[in-house]
Amino acid sequence: MNRREFIYSVGMSGMSIPFLNAAPAVALAPGSKAKSVINIFLSGGLSQYDSFNVEVDKDVLGKSAILKSNVDGIRVSNYFPTLAKQMDKLLVINAMQTNQGAHPAGIYKMLTSYNPRSSVTHPELGAWINKSLTRDQDSLP
């Protein structure tokens, strides 16, 4: 890992910092709004065929097994048995794309919604979520 990759990975891990102070999960009353977001971004991680886009074709599936979730038509792999029981509370986005050919540029686009430019840096998803969840705080603590 070179210095640039190290700095990039440290910056990416900082995206989860706003959630460290998040309130504990509680059951929401009907019609209430969510107060936190969990973004699972697996850069170079688990294949979609072994997670939430499980294929029925055994040649593609690999070593995973298919579990039916509590939502009709949504299948997950056997790596997520607890999530399979709670899929009605989750949103899985399976259809994302970018016009960027390189992975780092595509990751930047997915996390900031901007194409990378060498002279400008943009706030990432964690910063936007933190700002939207703390609207009433206009000053420093």
mmCIF file of N, CA and C in Angstrom:
data_model
loop_
_atom_site.group_PDB
_atom_site.id
_atom_site.type_symbol
_atom_site.label_atom_id
_atom_site.label_comp_id
_atom_site.label_asym_id
_atom_site.label_seq_id
_atom_site.Cartn_x
_atom_site.Cartn_y
_atom_site.Cartn_z
ATOM 1 N N MET A 1 0.858 -1.171 0.000
ATOM 2 C CA MET A 1 0.000 0.000 0.000
ATOM 3 C C MET A 1 0.905 1.235 0.000
ATOM 4 N N ASN A 2 0.685 2.105 -0.978
ATOM 5 C CA ASN A 2 1.484 3.323 -1.007
ATOM 6 C C ASN A 2 0.827 4.410 -0.151
ATOM 7 N N ARG A 3 1.494 5.544 -0.026
ATOM 8 C CA ARG A 3 1.017 6.627 0.846
ATOM 9 C C ARG A 3 -0.354 7.134 0.409
ATOM 10 N N ARG A 4 -0.563 7.285 -0.881
ATOM 11 C CA ARG A 4 -1.837 7.790 -1.392
ATOM 12 C C ARG A 4 -2.988 6.837 -1.051
ATOM 13 N N GLU A 5 -2.765 5.530 -1.235
ATOM 14 C CA GLU A 5 -3.793 4.547 -0.892
ATOM 15 C C GLU A 5 -4.082 4.556 0.603
ATOM 16 N N PHE A 6 -3.029 4.712 1.423
ATOM 17 C CA PHE A 6 -3.227 4.755 2.870
ATOM 18 C C PHE A 6 -4.075 5.960 3.268
ATOM 19 N N ILE A 7 -3.734 7.129 2.749
ATOM 20 C CA ILE A 7 -4.492 8.341 3.078
ATOM 21 C C ILE A 7 -5.933 8.207 2.601
ATOM 22 N N TYR A 8 -6.125 7.645 1.415
ATOM 23 C CA TYR A 8 -7.479 7.438 0.895
ATOM 24 C C TYR A 8 -8.277 6.514 1.809
ATOM 25 N N SER A 9 -7.672 5.392 2.244
ATOM 26 C CA SER A 9 -8.400 4.447 3.097
ATOM 27 C C SER A 9 -8.710 5.045 4.461
ATOM 28 N N VAL A 10 -7.807 5.866 5.005
ATOM 29 C CA VAL A 10 -8.076 6.538 6.281
ATOM 30 C C VAL A 10 -9.235 7.510 6.115
ATOM 31 N N GLY A 11 -9.249 8.233 5.013
ATOM 32 C CA GLY A 11 -10.350 9.162 4.745
ATOM 33 C C GLY A 11 -11.671 8.441 4.578
ATOM 34 N N MET A 12 -11.666 7.301 3.910
ATOM 35 C CA MET A 12 -12.894 6.529 3.715
ATOM 36 C C MET A 12 -13.416 6.003 5.047
ATOM 37 N N SER A 13 -12.522 5.611 5.944
ATOM 38 C CA SER A 13 -12.982 5.088 7.232
ATOM 39 C C SER A 13 -13.591 6.188 8.085
ATOM 40 N N GLY A 14 -13.214 7.431 7.867
ATOM 41 C CA GLY A 14 -13.777 8.552 8.614
ATOM 42 C C GLY A 14 -15.236 8.795 8.309
ATOM 43 N N MET A 15 -15.750 8.185 7.233
ATOM 44 C CA MET A 15 -17.151 8.375 6.873
ATOM 45 C C MET A 15 -18.093 7.843 7.943
ATOM 46 N N SER A 16 -17.649 6.889 8.737
ATOM 47 C CA SER A 16 -18.520 6.296 9.750
ATOM 48 C C SER A 16 -18.524 7.070 11.060
ATOM 49 N N ILE A 17 -17.673 8.061 11.221
ATOM 50 C CA ILE A 17 -17.561 8.790 12.488
ATOM 51 C C ILE A 17 -18.871 9.428 12.938
ATOM 52 N N PRO A 18 -19.669 10.065 12.067
ATOM 53 C CA PRO A 18 -20.914 10.665 12.556
ATOM 54 C C PRO A 18 -21.853 9.656 13.217
ATOM 55 N N PHE A 19 -21.731 8.387 12.861
ATOM 56 C CA PHE A 19 -22.641 7.385 13.400
ATOM 57 C C PHE A 19 -22.209 6.858 14.760
ATOM 58 N N LEU A 20 -20.993 7.178 15.199
ATOM 59 C CA LEU A 20 -20.540 6.687 16.495
ATOM 60 C C LEU A 20 -21.356 7.283 17.638
ATOM 61 N N ASN A 21 -21.873 8.483 17.457
ATOM 62 C CA ASN A 21 -22.680 9.135 18.484
ATOM 63 C C ASN A 21 -24.172 8.991 18.222
ATOM 64 N N ALA A 22 -24.541 8.128 17.296
ATOM 65 C CA ALA A 22 -25.954 7.977 16.950
ATOM 66 C C ALA A 22 -26.728 7.390 18.129
ATOM 67 N N ALA A 23 -27.982 7.769 18.212
ATOM 68 C CA ALA A 23 -28.845 7.248 19.274
ATOM 69 C C ALA A 23 -29.076 5.758 19.052
ATOM 70 N N PRO A 24 -29.324 5.001 20.114
ATOM 71 C CA PRO A 24 -29.593 3.577 19.941
ATOM 72 C C PRO A 24 -30.869 3.359 19.138
ATOM 73 N N ALA A 25 -30.899 2.239 18.427
ATOM 74 C CA ALA A 25 -32.058 1.940 17.590
ATOM 75 C C ALA A 25 -33.290 1.687 18.451
ATOM 76 N N VAL A 26 -34.393 2.275 18.055
ATOM 77 C CA VAL A 26 -35.667 2.064 18.735
ATOM 78 C C VAL A 26 -36.722 1.836 17.677
ATOM 79 N N ALA A 27 -37.803 1.201 18.059
ATOM 80 C CA ALA A 27 -38.898 0.977 17.128
ATOM 81 C C ALA A 27 -39.547 2.314 16.789
ATOM 82 N N LEU A 28 -39.729 2.562 15.494
ATOM 83 C CA LEU A 28 -40.321 3.817 15.061
ATOM 84 C C LEU A 28 -41.834 3.695 15.011
ATOM 85 N N ALA A 29 -42.508 4.730 15.431
ATOM 86 C CA ALA A 29 -43.963 4.761 15.346
ATOM 87 C C ALA A 29 -44.359 4.904 13.882
ATOM 88 N N PRO A 30 -45.533 4.406 13.502
ATOM 89 C CA PRO A 30 -45.978 4.548 12.114
ATOM 90 C C PRO A 30 -45.982 6.017 11.699
ATOM 91 N N GLY A 31 -45.458 6.291 10.513
ATOM 92 C CA GLY A 31 -45.421 7.648 10.005
ATOM 93 C C GLY A 31 -44.227 8.458 10.466
ATOM 94 N N SER A 32 -43.381 7.909 11.340
ATOM 95 C CA SER A 32 -42.219 8.658 11.812
ATOM 96 C C SER A 32 -41.083 8.536 10.800
ATOM 97 N N LYS A 33 -40.103 9.407 10.923
ATOM 98 C CA LYS A 33 -38.981 9.430 9.991
ATOM 99 C C LYS A 33 -37.752 8.794 10.631
ATOM 100 N N ALA A 34 -36.949 8.162 9.805
ATOM 101 C CA ALA A 34 -35.703 7.563 10.286
ATOM 102 C C ALA A 34 -34.747 8.654 10.733
ATOM 103 N N LYS A 35 -33.934 8.355 11.737
ATOM 104 C CA LYS A 35 -33.004 9.337 12.280
ATOM 105 C C LYS A 35 -31.553 8.972 12.035
ATOM 106 N N SER A 36 -31.315 7.863 11.365
ATOM 107 C CA SER A 36 -29.939 7.486 11.058
ATOM 108 C C SER A 36 -29.917 6.641 9.793
ATOM 109 N N VAL A 37 -28.742 6.528 9.218
ATOM 110 C CA VAL A 37 -28.540 5.767 7.992
ATOM 111 C C VAL A 37 -27.310 4.897 8.185
ATOM 112 N N ILE A 38 -27.405 3.660 7.763
ATOM 113 C CA ILE A 38 -26.237 2.789 7.754
ATOM 114 C C ILE A 38 -25.921 2.517 6.292
ATOM 115 N N ASN A 39 -24.784 2.970 5.850
ATOM 116 C CA ASN A 39 -24.355 2.776 4.474
ATOM 117 C C ASN A 39 -23.288 1.692 4.474
ATOM 118 N N ILE A 40 -23.598 0.560 3.869
ATOM 119 C CA ILE A 40 -22.623 -0.523 3.765
ATOM 120 C C ILE A 40 -21.983 -0.415 2.390
ATOM 121 N N PHE A 41 -20.747 0.015 2.355
ATOM 122 C CA PHE A 41 -20.029 0.185 1.099
ATOM 123 C C PHE A 41 -18.833 -0.743 1.128
ATOM 124 N N LEU A 42 -18.887 -1.805 0.352
ATOM 125 C CA LEU A 42 -17.830 -2.809 0.360
ATOM 126 C C LEU A 42 -16.937 -2.617 -0.857
ATOM 127 N N SER A 43 -15.964 -1.760 -0.740
ATOM 128 C CA SER A 43 -15.040 -1.512 -1.841
ATOM 129 C C SER A 43 -14.121 -2.717 -2.003
ATOM 130 N N GLY A 44 -14.307 -3.436 -3.083
ATOM 131 C CA GLY A 44 -13.503 -4.625 -3.299
ATOM 132 C C GLY A 44 -13.876 -5.759 -2.364
ATOM 133 N N GLY A 45 -15.065 -5.695 -1.803
ATOM 134 C CA GLY A 45 -15.492 -6.672 -0.810
ATOM 135 C C GLY A 45 -16.302 -7.803 -1.405
ATOM 136 N N LEU A 46 -17.293 -8.206 -0.690
ATOM 137 C CA LEU A 46 -18.131 -9.347 -1.019
ATOM 138 C C LEU A 46 -18.804 -9.184 -2.377
ATOM 139 N N SER A 47 -18.798 -10.221 -3.174
ATOM 140 C CA SER A 47 -19.435 -10.204 -4.486
ATOM 141 C C SER A 47 -20.946 -10.089 -4.344
ATOM 142 N N GLN A 48 -21.572 -9.426 -5.321
ATOM 143 C CA GLN A 48 -23.028 -9.325 -5.287
ATOM 144 C C GLN A 48 -23.681 -10.701 -5.402
ATOM 145 N N TYR A 49 -22.969 -11.662 -5.987
ATOM 146 C CA TYR A 49 -23.519 -13.007 -6.101
ATOM 147 C C TYR A 49 -23.505 -13.746 -4.769
ATOM 148 N N ASP A 50 -22.739 -13.250 -3.810
ATOM 149 C CA ASP A 50 -22.668 -13.865 -2.488
ATOM 150 C C ASP A 50 -23.290 -12.988 -1.420
ATOM 151 N N SER A 51 -24.137 -12.054 -1.801
ATOM 152 C CA SER A 51 -24.715 -11.147 -0.809
ATOM 153 C C SER A 51 -26.211 -10.969 -1.032
ATOM 154 N N PHE A 52 -26.605 -9.889 -1.700
ATOM 155 C CA PHE A 52 -28.020 -9.550 -1.816
ATOM 156 C C PHE A 52 -28.579 -9.729 -3.216
ATOM 157 N N ASN A 53 -27.773 -10.132 -4.167
ATOM 158 C CA ASN A 53 -28.240 -10.361 -5.525
ATOM 159 C C ASN A 53 -27.921 -11.807 -5.878
ATOM 160 N N VAL A 54 -28.448 -12.702 -5.095
ATOM 161 C CA VAL A 54 -28.094 -14.112 -5.198
ATOM 162 C C VAL A 54 -28.671 -14.706 -6.481
ATOM 163 N N GLU A 55 -27.807 -15.329 -7.264
ATOM 164 C CA GLU A 55 -28.215 -15.973 -8.507
ATOM 165 C C GLU A 55 -28.622 -17.421 -8.228
ATOM 166 N N VAL A 56 -29.563 -17.894 -9.011
ATOM 167 C CA VAL A 56 -30.017 -19.276 -8.864
ATOM 168 C C VAL A 56 -29.063 -20.227 -9.582
ATOM 169 N N ASP A 57 -28.371 -19.747 -10.593
ATOM 170 C CA ASP A 57 -27.441 -20.562 -11.363
ATOM 171 C C ASP A 57 -26.279 -21.004 -10.475
ATOM 172 N N LYS A 58 -26.153 -22.289 -10.252
ATOM 173 C CA LYS A 58 -25.125 -22.825 -9.346
ATOM 174 C C LYS A 58 -23.706 -22.550 -9.847
ATOM 175 N N ASP A 59 -23.514 -22.399 -11.169
ATOM 176 C CA ASP A 59 -22.178 -22.097 -11.687
ATOM 177 C C ASP A 59 -21.724 -20.703 -11.272
ATOM 178 N N VAL A 60 -22.662 -19.780 -11.129
ATOM 179 C CA VAL A 60 -22.357 -18.408 -10.742
ATOM 180 C C VAL A 60 -22.325 -18.274 -9.226
ATOM 181 N N LEU A 61 -23.140 -19.044 -8.548
ATOM 182 C CA LEU A 61 -23.358 -18.896 -7.108
ATOM 183 C C LEU A 61 -22.119 -19.156 -6.266
ATOM 184 N N GLY A 62 -21.286 -20.076 -6.654
ATOM 185 C CA GLY A 62 -20.109 -20.379 -5.836
ATOM 186 C C GLY A 62 -20.493 -21.219 -4.630
ATOM 187 N N LYS A 63 -19.926 -20.905 -3.452
ATOM 188 C CA LYS A 63 -20.160 -21.697 -2.248
ATOM 189 C C LYS A 63 -21.347 -21.218 -1.430
ATOM 190 N N SER A 64 -21.997 -20.165 -1.847
ATOM 191 C CA SER A 64 -23.136 -19.629 -1.092
ATOM 192 C C SER A 64 -24.381 -20.476 -1.295
ATOM 193 N N ALA A 65 -25.262 -20.409 -0.329
ATOM 194 C CA ALA A 65 -26.583 -21.019 -0.445
ATOM 195 C C ALA A 65 -27.612 -19.891 -0.433
ATOM 196 N N ILE A 66 -28.782 -20.158 -0.983
ATOM 197 C CA ILE A 66 -29.817 -19.132 -1.090
ATOM 198 C C ILE A 66 -30.783 -19.240 0.080
ATOM 199 N N LEU A 67 -31.067 -18.105 0.708
ATOM 200 C CA LEU A 67 -32.083 -18.026 1.755
ATOM 201 C C LEU A 67 -33.214 -17.137 1.263
ATOM 202 N N LYS A 68 -34.442 -17.545 1.520
ATOM 203 C CA LYS A 68 -35.576 -16.668 1.237
ATOM 204 C C LYS A 68 -35.677 -15.664 2.374
ATOM 205 N N SER A 69 -35.980 -14.438 2.030
ATOM 206 C CA SER A 69 -36.132 -13.410 3.060
ATOM 207 C C SER A 69 -37.602 -13.289 3.438
ATOM 208 N N ASN A 70 -37.902 -12.373 4.341
ATOM 209 C CA ASN A 70 -39.294 -12.165 4.733
ATOM 210 C C ASN A 70 -40.025 -11.243 3.756
ATOM 211 N N VAL A 71 -39.402 -10.941 2.616
ATOM 212 C CA VAL A 71 -40.028 -10.151 1.556
ATOM 213 C C VAL A 71 -40.070 -11.011 0.300
ATOM 214 N N ASP A 72 -41.246 -11.124 -0.303
ATOM 215 C CA ASP A 72 -41.389 -11.930 -1.514
ATOM 216 C C ASP A 72 -40.457 -11.424 -2.611
ATOM 217 N N GLY A 73 -39.745 -12.338 -3.248
ATOM 218 C CA GLY A 73 -38.889 -11.996 -4.371
ATOM 219 C C GLY A 73 -37.483 -11.564 -4.008
ATOM 220 N N ILE A 74 -37.185 -11.369 -2.745
ATOM 221 C CA ILE A 74 -35.832 -10.979 -2.342
ATOM 222 C C ILE A 74 -35.152 -12.173 -1.694
ATOM 223 N N ARG A 75 -34.006 -12.538 -2.279
ATOM 224 C CA ARG A 75 -33.208 -13.643 -1.750
ATOM 225 C C ARG A 75 -31.881 -13.088 -1.263
ATOM 226 N N VAL A 76 -31.341 -13.684 -0.240
ATOM 227 C CA VAL A 76 -30.023 -13.306 0.269
ATOM 228 C C VAL A 76 -29.197 -14.575 0.431
ATOM 229 N N SER A 77 -27.911 -14.407 0.608
ATOM 230 C CA SER A 77 -27.067 -15.582 0.781
ATOM 231 C C SER A 77 -27.115 -16.063 2.225
ATOM 232 N N ASN A 78 -26.624 -17.259 2.427
ATOM 233 C CA ASN A 78 -26.621 -17.851 3.765
ATOM 234 C C ASN A 78 -25.674 -17.129 4.717
ATOM 235 N N TYR A 79 -24.910 -16.149 4.232
ATOM 236 C CA TYR A 79 -24.046 -15.354 5.104
ATOM 237 C C TYR A 79 -24.854 -14.366 5.951
ATOM 238 N N PHE A 80 -26.116 -14.131 5.581
ATOM 239 C CA PHE A 80 -26.935 -13.123 6.258
ATOM 240 C C PHE A 80 -28.262 -13.695 6.761
ATOM 241 N N PRO A 81 -28.264 -14.711 7.619
ATOM 242 C CA PRO A 81 -29.530 -15.295 8.060
ATOM 243 C C PRO A 81 -30.382 -14.333 8.882
ATOM 244 N N THR A 82 -29.763 -13.487 9.696
ATOM 245 C CA THR A 82 -30.534 -12.531 10.501
ATOM 246 C C THR A 82 -31.123 -11.440 9.619
ATOM 247 N N LEU A 83 -30.347 -10.956 8.663
ATOM 248 C CA LEU A 83 -30.865 -9.938 7.747
ATOM 249 C C LEU A 83 -32.007 -10.484 6.895
ATOM 250 N N ALA A 84 -31.955 -11.767 6.561
ATOM 251 C CA ALA A 84 -33.034 -12.362 5.769
ATOM 252 C C ALA A 84 -34.371 -12.244 6.489
ATOM 253 N N LYS A 85 -34.344 -12.263 7.809
ATOM 254 C CA LYS A 85 -35.574 -12.138 8.602
ATOM 255 C C LYS A 85 -36.021 -10.693 8.751
ATOM 256 N N GLN A 86 -35.160 -9.738 8.369
ATOM 257 C CA GLN A 86 -35.470 -8.317 8.560
ATOM 258 C C GLN A 86 -35.401 -7.514 7.261
ATOM 259 N N MET A 87 -35.490 -8.164 6.120
ATOM 260 C CA MET A 87 -35.364 -7.458 4.844
ATOM 261 C C MET A 87 -36.479 -6.442 4.625
ATOM 262 N N ASP A 88 -37.601 -6.590 5.315
ATOM 263 C CA ASP A 88 -38.671 -5.595 5.174
ATOM 264 C C ASP A 88 -38.270 -4.250 5.780
ATOM 265 N N LYS A 89 -37.176 -4.201 6.508
ATOM 266 C CA LYS A 89 -36.697 -2.960 7.126
ATOM 267 C C LYS A 89 -35.479 -2.388 6.395
ATOM 268 N N LEU A 90 -35.060 -3.029 5.306
ATOM 269 C CA LEU A 90 -33.846 -2.632 4.597
ATOM 270 C C LEU A 90 -34.151 -2.184 3.176
ATOM 271 N N LEU A 91 -33.231 -1.435 2.625
ATOM 272 C CA LEU A 91 -33.279 -1.045 1.221
ATOM 273 C C LEU A 91 -31.978 -1.500 0.587
ATOM 274 N N VAL A 92 -32.083 -2.332 -0.425
ATOM 275 C CA VAL A 92 -30.908 -2.797 -1.152
ATOM 276 C C VAL A 92 -30.959 -2.179 -2.539
ATOM 277 N N ILE A 93 -29.906 -1.479 -2.911
ATOM 278 C CA ILE A 93 -29.829 -0.869 -4.238
ATOM 279 C C ILE A 93 -28.941 -1.758 -5.095
ATOM 280 N N ASN A 94 -29.545 -2.419 -6.078
ATOM 281 C CA ASN A 94 -28.804 -3.336 -6.938
ATOM 282 C C ASN A 94 -28.456 -2.732 -8.291
ATOM 283 N N ALA A 95 -28.942 -1.568 -8.618
ATOM 284 C CA ALA A 95 -28.776 -1.021 -9.964
ATOM 285 C C ALA A 95 -28.064 0.324 -9.927
ATOM 286 N N MET A 96 -26.802 0.316 -9.582
ATOM 287 C CA MET A 96 -26.023 1.552 -9.605
ATOM 288 C C MET A 96 -24.990 1.457 -10.708
ATOM 289 N N GLN A 97 -24.712 2.581 -11.323
ATOM 290 C CA GLN A 97 -23.685 2.609 -12.353
ATOM 291 C C GLN A 97 -23.024 3.972 -12.360
ATOM 292 N N THR A 98 -21.888 4.036 -13.004
ATOM 293 C CA THR A 98 -21.167 5.294 -13.132
ATOM 294 C C THR A 98 -20.518 5.349 -14.504
ATOM 295 N N ASN A 99 -20.230 6.542 -14.959
ATOM 296 C CA ASN A 99 -19.543 6.682 -16.237
ATOM 297 C C ASN A 99 -18.028 6.681 -16.064
ATOM 298 N N GLN A 100 -17.567 6.427 -14.862
ATOM 299 C CA GLN A 100 -16.136 6.393 -14.571
ATOM 300 C C GLN A 100 -15.591 4.994 -14.841
ATOM 301 N N GLY A 101 -14.468 4.919 -15.543
ATOM 302 C CA GLY A 101 -13.888 3.625 -15.875
ATOM 303 C C GLY A 101 -13.005 3.046 -14.784
ATOM 304 N N ALA A 102 -12.406 3.890 -13.965
ATOM 305 C CA ALA A 102 -11.501 3.425 -12.913
ATOM 306 C C ALA A 102 -12.250 3.325 -11.593
ATOM 307 N N HIS A 103 -11.932 2.318 -10.802
ATOM 308 C CA HIS A 103 -12.628 2.140 -9.527
ATOM 309 C C HIS A 103 -12.516 3.339 -8.587
ATOM 310 N N PRO A 104 -11.328 3.913 -8.354
ATOM 311 C CA PRO A 104 -11.264 5.062 -7.435
ATOM 312 C C PRO A 104 -12.146 6.230 -7.882
ATOM 313 N N ALA A 105 -12.174 6.510 -9.189
ATOM 314 C CA ALA A 105 -13.024 7.594 -9.692
ATOM 315 C C ALA A 105 -14.500 7.242 -9.536
ATOM 316 N N GLY A 106 -14.857 5.990 -9.762
ATOM 317 C CA GLY A 106 -16.244 5.559 -9.580
ATOM 318 C C GLY A 106 -16.672 5.611 -8.129
ATOM 319 N N ILE A 107 -15.779 5.230 -7.219
ATOM 320 C CA ILE A 107 -16.075 5.300 -5.785
ATOM 321 C C ILE A 107 -16.292 6.749 -5.366
ATOM 322 N N TYR A 108 -15.441 7.645 -5.847
ATOM 323 C CA TYR A 108 -15.593 9.073 -5.535
ATOM 324 C C TYR A 108 -16.958 9.569 -6.011
ATOM 325 N N LYS A 109 -17.337 9.180 -7.220
ATOM 326 C CA LYS A 109 -18.634 9.596 -7.777
ATOM 327 C C LYS A 109 -19.783 9.041 -6.932
ATOM 328 N N MET A 110 -19.698 7.781 -6.502
ATOM 329 C CA MET A 110 -20.775 7.176 -5.712
ATOM 330 C C MET A 110 -20.910 7.821 -4.336
ATOM 331 N N LEU A 111 -19.798 8.219 -3.737
ATOM 332 C CA LEU A 111 -19.842 8.758 -2.379
ATOM 333 C C LEU A 111 -20.084 10.262 -2.308
ATOM 334 N N THR A 112 -19.820 10.979 -3.407
ATOM 335 C CA THR A 112 -19.983 12.434 -3.373
ATOM 336 C C THR A 112 -21.011 12.946 -4.369
ATOM 337 N N SER A 113 -21.352 12.160 -5.368
ATOM 338 C CA SER A 113 -22.221 12.492 -6.503
ATOM 339 C C SER A 113 -21.560 13.487 -7.453
ATOM 340 N N TYR A 114 -20.262 13.640 -7.370
ATOM 341 C CA TYR A 114 -19.507 14.503 -8.280
ATOM 342 C C TYR A 114 -18.438 13.690 -8.992
ATOM 343 N N ASN A 115 -18.131 14.082 -10.235
ATOM 344 C CA ASN A 115 -16.969 13.510 -10.901
ATOM 345 C C ASN A 115 -15.719 14.082 -10.245
ATOM 346 N N PRO A 116 -14.685 13.269 -10.075
ATOM 347 C CA PRO A 116 -13.479 13.778 -9.419
ATOM 348 C C PRO A 116 -12.789 14.847 -10.262
ATOM 349 N N ARG A 117 -12.328 15.894 -9.589
ATOM 350 C CA ARG A 117 -11.546 16.957 -10.216
ATOM 351 C C ARG A 117 -10.323 17.189 -9.341
ATOM 352 N N SER A 118 -9.198 17.395 -9.948
ATOM 353 C CA SER A 118 -7.959 17.497 -9.177
ATOM 354 C C SER A 118 -7.907 18.731 -8.285
ATOM 355 N N SER A 119 -8.638 19.783 -8.633
ATOM 356 C CA SER A 119 -8.541 21.019 -7.857
ATOM 357 C C SER A 119 -9.646 21.193 -6.822
ATOM 358 N N VAL A 120 -10.617 20.287 -6.787
ATOM 359 C CA VAL A 120 -11.767 20.449 -5.892
ATOM 360 C C VAL A 120 -12.022 19.137 -5.160
ATOM 361 N N THR A 121 -12.297 19.220 -3.861
ATOM 362 C CA THR A 121 -12.777 18.049 -3.129
ATOM 363 C C THR A 121 -14.195 18.342 -2.657
ATOM 364 N N HIS A 122 -14.998 17.328 -2.616
ATOM 365 C CA HIS A 122 -16.409 17.474 -2.271
ATOM 366 C C HIS A 122 -16.710 16.704 -0.990
ATOM 367 N N PRO A 123 -17.694 17.143 -0.209
ATOM 368 C CA PRO A 123 -18.071 16.391 0.995
ATOM 369 C C PRO A 123 -18.664 15.042 0.614
ATOM 370 N N GLU A 124 -18.340 14.041 1.416
ATOM 371 C CA GLU A 124 -18.840 12.700 1.137
ATOM 372 C C GLU A 124 -20.172 12.462 1.827
ATOM 373 N N LEU A 125 -20.726 11.290 1.572
ATOM 374 C CA LEU A 125 -22.051 10.923 2.065
ATOM 375 C C LEU A 125 -22.184 11.105 3.570
ATOM 376 N N GLY A 126 -21.185 10.690 4.335
ATOM 377 C CA GLY A 126 -21.253 10.809 5.795
ATOM 378 C C GLY A 126 -21.423 12.242 6.254
ATOM 379 N N ALA A 127 -20.740 13.173 5.598
ATOM 380 C CA ALA A 127 -20.866 14.590 5.963
ATOM 381 C C ALA A 127 -22.261 15.115 5.654
ATOM 382 N N TRP A 128 -22.818 14.729 4.508
ATOM 383 C CA TRP A 128 -24.174 15.185 4.155
ATOM 384 C C TRP A 128 -25.212 14.617 5.114
ATOM 385 N N ILE A 129 -25.064 13.355 5.477
ATOM 386 C CA ILE A 129 -26.016 12.744 6.415
ATOM 387 C C ILE A 129 -25.916 13.419 7.770
ATOM 388 N N ASN A 130 -24.694 13.646 8.242
ATOM 389 C CA ASN A 130 -24.512 14.313 9.528
ATOM 390 C C ASN A 130 -25.136 15.704 9.512
ATOM 391 N N LYS A 131 -24.952 16.440 8.433
ATOM 392 C CA LYS A 131 -25.532 17.780 8.323
ATOM 393 C C LYS A 131 -27.059 17.708 8.330
ATOM 394 N N SER A 132 -27.626 16.751 7.610
ATOM 395 C CA SER A 132 -29.090 16.674 7.543
ATOM 396 C C SER A 132 -29.703 16.171 8.847
ATOM 397 N N LEU A 133 -28.960 15.393 9.631
ATOM 398 C CA LEU A 133 -29.493 14.890 10.892
ATOM 399 C C LEU A 133 -29.336 15.888 12.030
ATOM 400 N N THR A 134 -28.528 16.921 11.833
ATOM 401 C CA THR A 134 -28.293 17.908 12.895
ATOM 402 C C THR A 134 -28.637 19.307 12.402
ATOM 403 N N ARG A 135 -29.809 19.470 11.809
ATOM 404 C CA ARG A 135 -30.226 20.758 11.256
ATOM 405 C C ARG A 135 -30.350 21.849 12.305
ATOM 406 N N ASP A 136 -30.736 21.482 13.513
ATOM 407 C CA ASP A 136 -30.975 22.497 14.535
ATOM 408 C C ASP A 136 -29.680 23.020 15.158
ATOM 409 N N GLN A 137 -28.555 22.460 14.808
ATOM 410 C CA GLN A 137 -27.279 22.917 15.363
ATOM 411 C C GLN A 137 -26.548 23.757 14.328
ATOM 412 N N ASP A 138 -26.656 25.052 14.445
ATOM 413 C CA ASP A 138 -25.978 25.942 13.518
ATOM 414 C C ASP A 138 -24.662 26.464 14.066
ATOM 415 N N SER A 139 -24.323 26.118 15.297
ATOM 416 C CA SER A 139 -23.081 26.598 15.887
ATOM 417 C C SER A 139 -22.272 25.417 16.402
ATOM 418 N N LEU A 140 -21.048 25.700 16.742
ATOM 419 C CA LEU A 140 -20.188 24.653 17.291
ATOM 420 C C LEU A 140 -20.670 24.239 18.673
ATOM 421 N N PRO A 141 -20.474 22.974 19.045
ATOM 422 C CA PRO A 141 -20.913 22.542 20.388
ATOM 423 C C PRO A 141 -20.098 23.190 21.492
#
